[in-house]
C-alpha atoms as an extended CHARMM CRD file, in Angstrom:
* protein
*
       207  EXT
         1         1  LYS       CA             10.9110000000      -14.8120000000      -25.4600000000  PROA      1               0.0000000000
         2         2  LEU       CA             14.8360000000      -14.3160000000      -26.6600000000  PROA      2               0.0000000000
         3         3  LEU       CA             15.5110000000      -10.9940000000      -28.9370000000  PROA      3               0.0000000000
         4         4  ILE       CA             19.3300000000      -11.7550000000      -30.9080000000  PROA      4               0.0000000000
         5         5  ILE       CA             20.1670000000       -7.8610000000      -32.1920000000  PROA      5               0.0000000000
         6         6  ASP       CA             22.7000000000       -7.9660000000      -34.1760000000  PROA      6               0.0000000000
         7         7  ASP       CA             23.6970000000       -5.6390000000      -37.0260000000  PROA      7               0.0000000000
         8         8  GLU       CA             25.3620000000       -9.0900000000      -39.6070000000  PROA      8               0.0000000000
         9         9  PRO       CA             22.1270000000      -11.2400000000      -40.6060000000  PROA      9               0.0000000000
        10        10  PRO       CA             24.0270000000      -14.4100000000      -40.7530000000  PROA      10              0.0000000000
        11        11  ALA       CA             24.5790000000      -13.9750000000      -37.4450000000  PROA      11              0.0000000000
        12        12  ARG       CA             21.0100000000      -13.3210000000      -37.1630000000  PROA      12              0.0000000000
        13        13  THR       CA             20.3770000000      -15.5100000000      -38.8910000000  PROA      13              0.0000000000
        14        14  LEU       CA             22.1250000000      -18.4070000000      -37.3650000000  PROA      14              0.0000000000
        15        15  LEU       CA             21.1500000000      -17.6920000000      -34.2320000000  PROA      15              0.0000000000
        16        16  THR       CA             17.6840000000      -17.5230000000      -34.8270000000  PROA      16              0.0000000000
        17        17  LYS       CA             17.6500000000      -20.7150000000      -36.5690000000  PROA      17              0.0000000000
        18        18  PHE       CA             19.6790000000      -22.0640000000      -33.4770000000  PROA      18              0.0000000000
        19        19  LEU       CA             17.4030000000      -20.4440000000      -30.4180000000  PROA      19              0.0000000000
        20        20  GLY       CA             14.2810000000      -21.1100000000      -32.0570000000  PROA      20              0.0000000000
        21        21  ARG       CA             14.0980000000      -24.6030000000      -31.8620000000  PROA      21              0.0000000000
        22        22  LYS       CA             13.3100000000      -24.2020000000      -28.3880000000  PROA      22              0.0000000000
        23        23  TYR       CA             12.7980000000      -19.9930000000      -27.8450000000  PROA      23              0.0000000000
        24        24  GLU       CA             10.6010000000      -18.2110000000      -29.2550000000  PROA      24              0.0000000000
        25        25  CYS       CA             13.4690000000      -15.7340000000      -31.4260000000  PROA      25              0.0000000000
        26        26  ASP       CA             12.7550000000      -11.9010000000      -32.3230000000  PROA      26              0.0000000000
        27        27  GLU       CA             15.7950000000       -9.8790000000      -34.6250000000  PROA      27              0.0000000000
        28        28  ALA       CA             16.9700000000       -6.4140000000      -34.4670000000  PROA      28              0.0000000000
        29        29  GLU       CA             19.4770000000       -5.2190000000      -36.4820000000  PROA      29              0.0000000000
        30        30  SER       CA             19.9780000000       -2.2350000000      -34.5470000000  PROA      30              0.0000000000
        31        31  ALA       CA             20.5530000000       -1.2190000000      -30.6050000000  PROA      31              0.0000000000
        32        32  GLU       CA             17.4340000000        1.2800000000      -31.8670000000  PROA      32              0.0000000000
        33        33  THR       CA             15.6730000000       -0.8890000000      -33.5520000000  PROA      33              0.0000000000
        34        34  ALA       CA             15.6660000000       -2.7480000000      -30.7440000000  PROA      34              0.0000000000
        35        35  ILE       CA             14.6720000000       -0.3290000000      -27.6010000000  PROA      35              0.0000000000
        36        36  GLU       CA             11.1140000000        0.1260000000      -29.5570000000  PROA      36              0.0000000000
        37        37  MET       CA             11.2040000000       -3.4480000000      -30.0600000000  PROA      37              0.0000000000
        38        38  ILE       CA             11.5530000000       -3.8060000000      -25.9900000000  PROA      38              0.0000000000
        39        39  GLN       CA              9.4520000000       -0.6910000000      -25.2820000000  PROA      39              0.0000000000
        40        40  LYS       CA              6.4790000000       -2.8150000000      -26.5610000000  PROA      40              0.0000000000
        41        41  ALA       CA              7.0130000000       -6.6720000000      -25.5980000000  PROA      41              0.0000000000
        42        42  ASP       CA              8.5530000000       -8.1550000000      -22.9990000000  PROA      42              0.0000000000
        43        43  TYR       CA             11.4970000000      -10.5450000000      -23.9500000000  PROA      43              0.0000000000
        44        44  SER       CA             13.2520000000      -11.9180000000      -21.2570000000  PROA      44              0.0000000000
        45        45  ILE       CA             17.2480000000      -13.1820000000      -22.7590000000  PROA      45              0.0000000000
        46        46  ILE       CA             18.4790000000      -10.1300000000      -24.8340000000  PROA      46              0.0000000000
        47        47  ILE       CA             21.6050000000      -11.4340000000      -26.7390000000  PROA      47              0.0000000000
        48        48  CYS       CA             23.7670000000       -8.7440000000      -28.4090000000  PROA      48              0.0000000000
        49        49  ASP       CA             26.1980000000       -7.7300000000      -30.1070000000  PROA      49              0.0000000000
        50        50  VAL       CA             28.9420000000       -4.4440000000      -28.5550000000  PROA      50              0.0000000000
        51        51  SER       CA             29.9270000000       -3.2730000000      -31.8420000000  PROA      51              0.0000000000
        52        52  LEU       CA             27.1460000000       -2.2860000000      -33.4480000000  PROA      52              0.0000000000
        53        53  PRO       CA             26.3330000000        1.2310000000      -35.4600000000  PROA      53              0.0000000000
        54        54  LYS       CA             25.1920000000        4.5110000000      -33.4280000000  PROA      54              0.0000000000
        55        55  MET       CA             24.8870000000        2.9470000000      -30.1780000000  PROA      55              0.0000000000
        56        56  SER       CA             27.2500000000       -0.5150000000      -28.4670000000  PROA      56              0.0000000000
        57        57  GLY       CA             25.4560000000       -3.1830000000      -26.9900000000  PROA      57              0.0000000000
        58        58  VAL       CA             26.7420000000       -1.5040000000      -23.7790000000  PROA      58              0.0000000000
        59        59  GLU       CA             25.2060000000        1.2800000000      -24.7260000000  PROA      59              0.0000000000
        60        60  PHE       CA             22.4160000000       -0.3540000000      -25.1010000000  PROA      60              0.0000000000
        61        61  ILE       CA             21.8300000000       -2.0340000000      -21.1780000000  PROA      61              0.0000000000
        62        62  PRO       CA             20.7910000000        1.0720000000      -19.7740000000  PROA      62              0.0000000000
        63        63  PHE       CA             17.9090000000        0.9140000000      -22.5890000000  PROA      63              0.0000000000
        64        64  ALA       CA             16.6450000000       -2.6680000000      -21.7330000000  PROA      64              0.0000000000
        65        65  LYS       CA             17.1010000000       -2.2240000000      -18.0650000000  PROA      65              0.0000000000
        66        66  LYS       CA             14.8220000000        0.2150000000      -18.1280000000  PROA      66              0.0000000000
        67        67  TYR       CA             12.5780000000       -1.3060000000      -20.5120000000  PROA      67              0.0000000000
        68        68  LEU       CA             12.7420000000       -4.1590000000      -19.0190000000  PROA      68              0.0000000000
        69        69  PRO       CA             13.7110000000       -4.7100000000      -15.6330000000  PROA      69              0.0000000000
        70        70  ASN       CA             13.3760000000       -8.8440000000      -15.0870000000  PROA      70              0.0000000000
        71        71  ALA       CA             15.6030000000       -8.8520000000      -18.2470000000  PROA      71              0.0000000000
        72        72  VAL       CA             18.7380000000      -10.8390000000      -18.6230000000  PROA      72              0.0000000000
        73        73  VAL       CA             21.1920000000       -9.4880000000      -21.4310000000  PROA      73              0.0000000000
        74        74  VAL       CA             23.8490000000      -10.9220000000      -22.9840000000  PROA      74              0.0000000000
        75        75  LEU       CA             26.7640000000       -9.5710000000      -25.1510000000  PROA      75              0.0000000000
        76        76  ILE       CA             28.4580000000      -11.1650000000      -27.6670000000  PROA      76              0.0000000000
        77        77  SER       CA             31.9390000000       -9.2070000000      -28.7080000000  PROA      77              0.0000000000
        78        78  GLY       CA             35.1170000000      -10.1360000000      -30.7490000000  PROA      78              0.0000000000
        79        79  LYS       CA             36.5560000000       -7.6640000000      -29.3050000000  PROA      79              0.0000000000
        80        80  GLN       CA             39.5630000000       -8.8810000000      -26.6100000000  PROA      80              0.0000000000
        81        81  LYS       CA             40.4450000000       -6.4390000000      -24.4450000000  PROA      81              0.0000000000
        82        82  ALA       CA             39.0040000000       -7.1070000000      -20.7110000000  PROA      82              0.0000000000
        83        83  ASP       CA             38.8170000000       -3.5050000000      -20.9070000000  PROA      83              0.0000000000
        84        84  TYR       CA             35.3010000000       -4.2440000000      -22.7440000000  PROA      84              0.0000000000
        85        85  ALA       CA             34.2300000000       -6.7880000000      -20.2640000000  PROA      85              0.0000000000
        86        86  ILE       CA             35.0610000000       -4.4960000000      -17.0640000000  PROA      86              0.0000000000
        87        87  THR       CA             32.7160000000       -2.1100000000      -18.9830000000  PROA      87              0.0000000000
        88        88  ALA       CA             29.7150000000       -4.6130000000      -19.4120000000  PROA      88              0.0000000000
        89        89  PHE       CA             29.2270000000       -6.4320000000      -15.8830000000  PROA      89              0.0000000000
        90        90  ARG       CA             29.1340000000       -2.2640000000      -14.6930000000  PROA      90              0.0000000000
        91        91  GLU       CA             26.7440000000       -2.0140000000      -17.3680000000  PROA      91              0.0000000000
        92        92  GLY       CA             24.8900000000       -5.0190000000      -15.9750000000  PROA      92              0.0000000000
        93        93  ALA       CA             25.0530000000       -7.8520000000      -18.2400000000  PROA      93              0.0000000000
        94        94  PHE       CA             24.7860000000      -10.8420000000      -17.2480000000  PROA      94              0.0000000000
        95        95  ASP       CA             27.4780000000      -12.6340000000      -19.2830000000  PROA      95              0.0000000000
        96        96  TYR       CA             29.4630000000      -11.6890000000      -21.9750000000  PROA      96              0.0000000000
        97        97  ILE       CA             30.7750000000      -13.7750000000      -24.7630000000  PROA      97              0.0000000000
        98        98  GLN       CA             33.7020000000      -14.1550000000      -26.9530000000  PROA      98              0.0000000000
        99        99  LYS       CA             34.0510000000      -14.7630000000      -31.3480000000  PROA      99              0.0000000000
       100       100  PRO       CA             35.0360000000      -17.3750000000      -32.7030000000  PROA      100             0.0000000000
       101       101  PHE       CA             32.8560000000      -18.9100000000      -30.1370000000  PROA      101             0.0000000000
       102       102  GLY       CA             30.3500000000      -22.8960000000      -30.0850000000  PROA      102             0.0000000000
       103       103  LEU       CA             26.9640000000      -22.8490000000      -29.9970000000  PROA      103             0.0000000000
       104       104  ASP       CA             27.2510000000      -25.0430000000      -27.0910000000  PROA      104             0.0000000000
       105       105  GLN       CA             28.7170000000      -22.4850000000      -25.4800000000  PROA      105             0.0000000000
       106       106  ILE       CA             25.5690000000      -19.7810000000      -26.7360000000  PROA      106             0.0000000000
       107       107  ASP       CA             23.0240000000      -22.5140000000      -25.4380000000  PROA      107             0.0000000000
       108       108  THR       CA             24.7150000000      -23.1080000000      -22.1290000000  PROA      108             0.0000000000
       109       109  ALA       CA             24.7290000000      -18.9220000000      -21.5840000000  PROA      109             0.0000000000
       110       110  VAL       CA             20.8810000000      -19.0000000000      -22.9350000000  PROA      110             0.0000000000
       111       111  GLU       CA             20.3340000000      -21.5540000000      -20.2530000000  PROA      111             0.0000000000
       112       112  ARG       CA             22.1510000000      -19.8300000000      -16.9260000000  PROA      112             0.0000000000
       113       113  ALA       CA             20.2350000000      -16.7190000000      -18.5390000000  PROA      113             0.0000000000
       114       114  ILE       CA             17.0280000000      -18.0990000000      -18.3040000000  PROA      114             0.0000000000
       115       115  GLU       CA             17.7530000000      -19.7630000000      -14.9430000000  PROA      115             0.0000000000
       116       116  HSD       CA             18.7210000000      -15.9500000000      -13.2930000000  PROA      116             0.0000000000
       117       117  TYR       CA             15.6810000000      -14.4060000000      -15.0540000000  PROA      117             0.0000000000
       118       118  GLU       CA             13.6720000000      -17.1190000000      -13.7680000000  PROA      118             0.0000000000
       119       119  LEU       CA             15.0680000000      -16.3990000000      -10.1570000000  PROA      119             0.0000000000
       120       120  LYS       CA             14.8750000000      -12.6210000000      -10.8360000000  PROA      120             0.0000000000
       121       121  VAL       CA             10.8280000000      -13.2970000000      -11.0910000000  PROA      121             0.0000000000
       122       122  ILE       CA             10.3780000000      -15.3610000000       -8.0570000000  PROA      122             0.0000000000
       123       123  LYS       CA             11.9590000000      -12.6610000000       -5.8020000000  PROA      123             0.0000000000
       124       124  GLU       CA              9.9960000000       -9.7250000000       -7.4700000000  PROA      124             0.0000000000
       125       125  ARG       CA              6.7640000000      -11.4900000000       -7.1250000000  PROA      125             0.0000000000
       126       126  TYR       CA              7.6590000000      -12.5820000000       -3.8300000000  PROA      126             0.0000000000
       127       127  GLN       CA              8.3710000000       -9.4650000000       -2.5420000000  PROA      127             0.0000000000
       128       128  HSD       CA              5.0920000000       -7.8560000000       -4.2460000000  PROA      128             0.0000000000
       129       129  HSD       CA              3.2700000000      -10.4030000000       -1.8290000000  PROA      129             0.0000000000
       130       130  LEU       CA              5.6740000000       -9.2400000000        1.3470000000  PROA      130             0.0000000000
       131       131  GLU       CA              3.8040000000       -6.1070000000        0.5030000000  PROA      131             0.0000000000
       132       132  GLU       CA              0.6440000000       -7.4460000000        0.3660000000  PROA      132             0.0000000000
       133       133  LEU       CA              0.4950000000       -8.7730000000        3.6510000000  PROA      133             0.0000000000
       134       134  VAL       CA              2.2300000000       -6.1310000000        5.2920000000  PROA      134             0.0000000000
       135       135  VAL       CA             -1.2530000000       -3.8400000000        3.8340000000  PROA      135             0.0000000000
       136       136  GLU       CA             -3.8560000000       -6.4960000000        4.2710000000  PROA      136             0.0000000000
       137       137  ARG       CA             -2.5790000000       -6.7320000000        8.2340000000  PROA      137             0.0000000000
       138       138  THR       CA             -1.8590000000       -3.0300000000        7.9550000000  PROA      138             0.0000000000
       139       139  VAL       CA             -5.7700000000       -3.5130000000        7.5880000000  PROA      139             0.0000000000
       140       140  GLU       CA             -6.1980000000       -5.6500000000        9.7950000000  PROA      140             0.0000000000
       141       141  LEU       CA             -4.6320000000       -4.0030000000       13.0590000000  PROA      141             0.0000000000
       142       142  ASP       CA             -5.3830000000       -0.7440000000       11.9910000000  PROA      142             0.0000000000
       143       143  THR       CA             -9.5510000000       -2.6290000000       12.2170000000  PROA      143             0.0000000000
       144       144  ALA       CA             -8.8640000000       -3.5940000000       15.3920000000  PROA      144             0.0000000000
       145       145  LEU       CA             -7.1070000000       -0.9730000000       16.7640000000  PROA      145             0.0000000000
       146       146  GLU       CA            -10.5200000000        1.3190000000       16.2670000000  PROA      146             0.0000000000
       147       147  GLU       CA            -12.6360000000       -1.8640000000       17.3360000000  PROA      147             0.0000000000
       148       148  VAL       CA            -10.6960000000       -1.4290000000       20.5270000000  PROA      148             0.0000000000
       149       149  GLU       CA            -10.9890000000        2.1350000000       21.1300000000  PROA      149             0.0000000000
       150       150  ASN       CA            -14.1350000000        3.0360000000       20.5000000000  PROA      150             0.0000000000
       151       151  SER       CA            -14.6540000000       -0.2410000000       22.5670000000  PROA      151             0.0000000000
       152       152  TYR       CA            -13.0580000000        1.3560000000       25.5670000000  PROA      152             0.0000000000
       153       153  ARG       CA            -15.2890000000        4.4050000000       24.5490000000  PROA      153             0.0000000000
       154       154  GLN       CA            -18.0600000000        3.2820000000       25.2200000000  PROA      154             0.0000000000
       155       155  THR       CA            -17.0510000000        1.4610000000       28.6300000000  PROA      155             0.0000000000
       156       156  LEU       CA            -16.5330000000        4.9910000000       29.7540000000  PROA      156             0.0000000000
       157       157  LYS       CA            -19.6210000000        6.1580000000       28.4340000000  PROA      157             0.0000000000
       158       158  ALA       CA            -21.0070000000        3.6810000000       30.0690000000  PROA      158             0.0000000000
       159       159  LEU       CA            -20.0380000000        4.3530000000       33.1830000000  PROA      159             0.0000000000
       160       160  VAL       CA            -21.1340000000        8.1160000000       33.1920000000  PROA      160             0.0000000000
       161       161  GLN       CA            -24.4630000000        6.5120000000       32.5120000000  PROA      161             0.0000000000
       162       162  ALA       CA            -24.3970000000        4.3680000000       35.1550000000  PROA      162             0.0000000000
       163       163  LEU       CA            -22.9990000000        6.5610000000       37.5270000000  PROA      163             0.0000000000
       164       164  GLU       CA            -25.4090000000        9.7580000000       36.8690000000  PROA      164             0.0000000000
       165       165  THR       CA            -28.4210000000        7.5310000000       37.5730000000  PROA      165             0.0000000000
       166       166  ARG       CA            -27.1330000000        7.6410000000       41.1070000000  PROA      166             0.0000000000
       167       167  ASP       CA            -27.3660000000       11.9690000000       40.8330000000  PROA      167             0.0000000000
       168       168  PHE       CA            -30.1840000000       13.0190000000       38.5180000000  PROA      168             0.0000000000
       169       169  GLU       CA            -28.6430000000       16.3700000000       39.1750000000  PROA      169             0.0000000000
       170       170  THR       CA            -25.5330000000       15.8500000000       37.6600000000  PROA      170             0.0000000000
       171       171  HSD       CA            -26.7550000000       14.0100000000       34.4040000000  PROA      171             0.0000000000
       172       172  GLY       CA            -24.9870000000       15.0590000000       31.2700000000  PROA      172             0.0000000000
       173       173  HSD       CA            -22.0590000000       16.6240000000       34.1280000000  PROA      173             0.0000000000
       174       174  SER       CA            -19.6950000000       14.1800000000       32.1070000000  PROA      174             0.0000000000
       175       175  GLU       CA            -21.2230000000       15.0900000000       28.5560000000  PROA      175             0.0000000000
       176       176  ARG       CA            -20.7530000000       18.8020000000       29.2500000000  PROA      176             0.0000000000
       177       177  VAL       CA            -17.4330000000       19.0510000000       30.6380000000  PROA      177             0.0000000000
       178       178  VAL       CA            -15.7940000000       16.3890000000       27.1660000000  PROA      178             0.0000000000
       179       179  THR       CA            -18.2320000000       19.1130000000       25.1740000000  PROA      179             0.0000000000
       180       180  PHE       CA            -16.6830000000       22.8890000000       26.8780000000  PROA      180             0.0000000000
       181       181  SER       CA            -12.4720000000       20.5540000000       27.3140000000  PROA      181             0.0000000000
       182       182  LEU       CA            -12.4470000000       19.3840000000       23.4150000000  PROA      182             0.0000000000
       183       183  ARG       CA            -13.6670000000       23.4810000000       22.8430000000  PROA      183             0.0000000000
       184       184  LEU       CA            -10.8400000000       24.6460000000       25.0320000000  PROA      184             0.0000000000
       185       185  GLY       CA             -8.5480000000       22.0760000000       23.1770000000  PROA      185             0.0000000000
       186       186  HSD       CA             -8.6700000000       23.5560000000       19.9500000000  PROA      186             0.0000000000
       187       187  GLU       CA             -8.4150000000       26.6570000000       20.3960000000  PROA      187             0.0000000000
       188       188  LEU       CA             -5.2060000000       25.7960000000       21.9700000000  PROA      188             0.0000000000
       189       189  GLY       CA             -3.9970000000       23.5880000000       18.6690000000  PROA      189             0.0000000000
       190       190  LEU       CA             -3.8420000000       20.0550000000       20.4650000000  PROA      190             0.0000000000
       191       191  SER       CA             -3.0220000000       17.3300000000       18.0690000000  PROA      191             0.0000000000
       192       192  ARG       CA             -6.3380000000       14.5890000000       16.8500000000  PROA      192             0.0000000000
       193       193  GLU       CA             -4.5810000000       12.7440000000       19.2380000000  PROA      193             0.0000000000
       194       194  GLN       CA             -4.3690000000       14.8830000000       22.1150000000  PROA      194             0.0000000000
       195       195  LEU       CA             -8.3930000000       15.6830000000       21.6780000000  PROA      195             0.0000000000
       196       196  ARG       CA             -8.4330000000       11.5770000000       21.5140000000  PROA      196             0.0000000000
       197       197  ASP       CA             -7.0290000000       12.1100000000       25.1120000000  PROA      197             0.0000000000
       198       198  LEU       CA             -8.3120000000       14.9680000000       26.4100000000  PROA      198             0.0000000000
       199       199  GLU       CA            -12.3180000000       13.6740000000       25.2440000000  PROA      199             0.0000000000
       200       200  LEU       CA            -11.0080000000       10.2600000000       27.9480000000  PROA      200             0.0000000000
       201       201  GLY       CA             -9.6100000000       12.2320000000       30.6120000000  PROA      201             0.0000000000
       202       202  ALA       CA            -12.5680000000       14.5010000000       30.8040000000  PROA      202             0.0000000000
       203       203  LEU       CA            -15.1660000000       11.2150000000       30.3920000000  PROA      203             0.0000000000
       204       204  LEU       CA            -13.1280000000        9.3020000000       33.1640000000  PROA      204             0.0000000000
       205       205  HSD       CA            -12.5860000000       12.9990000000       35.7660000000  PROA      205             0.0000000000
       206       206  ASP       CA            -15.7580000000       11.5910000000       37.4890000000  PROA      206             0.0000000000
       207       207  ILE       CA            -14.7770000000        8.1740000000       37.5150000000  PROA      207             0.0000000000
């Protein structure tokens, strides 16, 4: 989907009719109108004239990047100075076409812009996929670590119970040591990790 921005109706009509054979095209007569449109619709390519009333095509580029980060901007200008092209590229324009131009030149520029747009979308999807994989693997790892820790704690408790069956007088002794140790650790302001280590150490002390 293309957005064509030009304050001259004949120019807009020409580009819309020519590009409309291949693409869905919308028109805007000013940068201000275009800003309203890009907040409501998604455009892949934006073809914008540099010389517009109030806000120039170069000044419009940051708004395009803000509302449509993946959109590719192609500027058209009748200005011959290289400074305009340099400024346009610094602001994020993908291509800069000078008037007068041939329609075949516009066609080639749009095709290149679409290829660039597709690459940007693919890259974004790939990054999003990687982020999802990282989150998924992190959850799996956290779950596995929790299972290992629980298994380790149950093993210690089983050893404690086995030890206490040999001497009935010490029944519950290790659990009491754990309770007192954690109470003391809490009063000392130990961290959660330190309290966990203290718990396991208390279970191990007789083993």
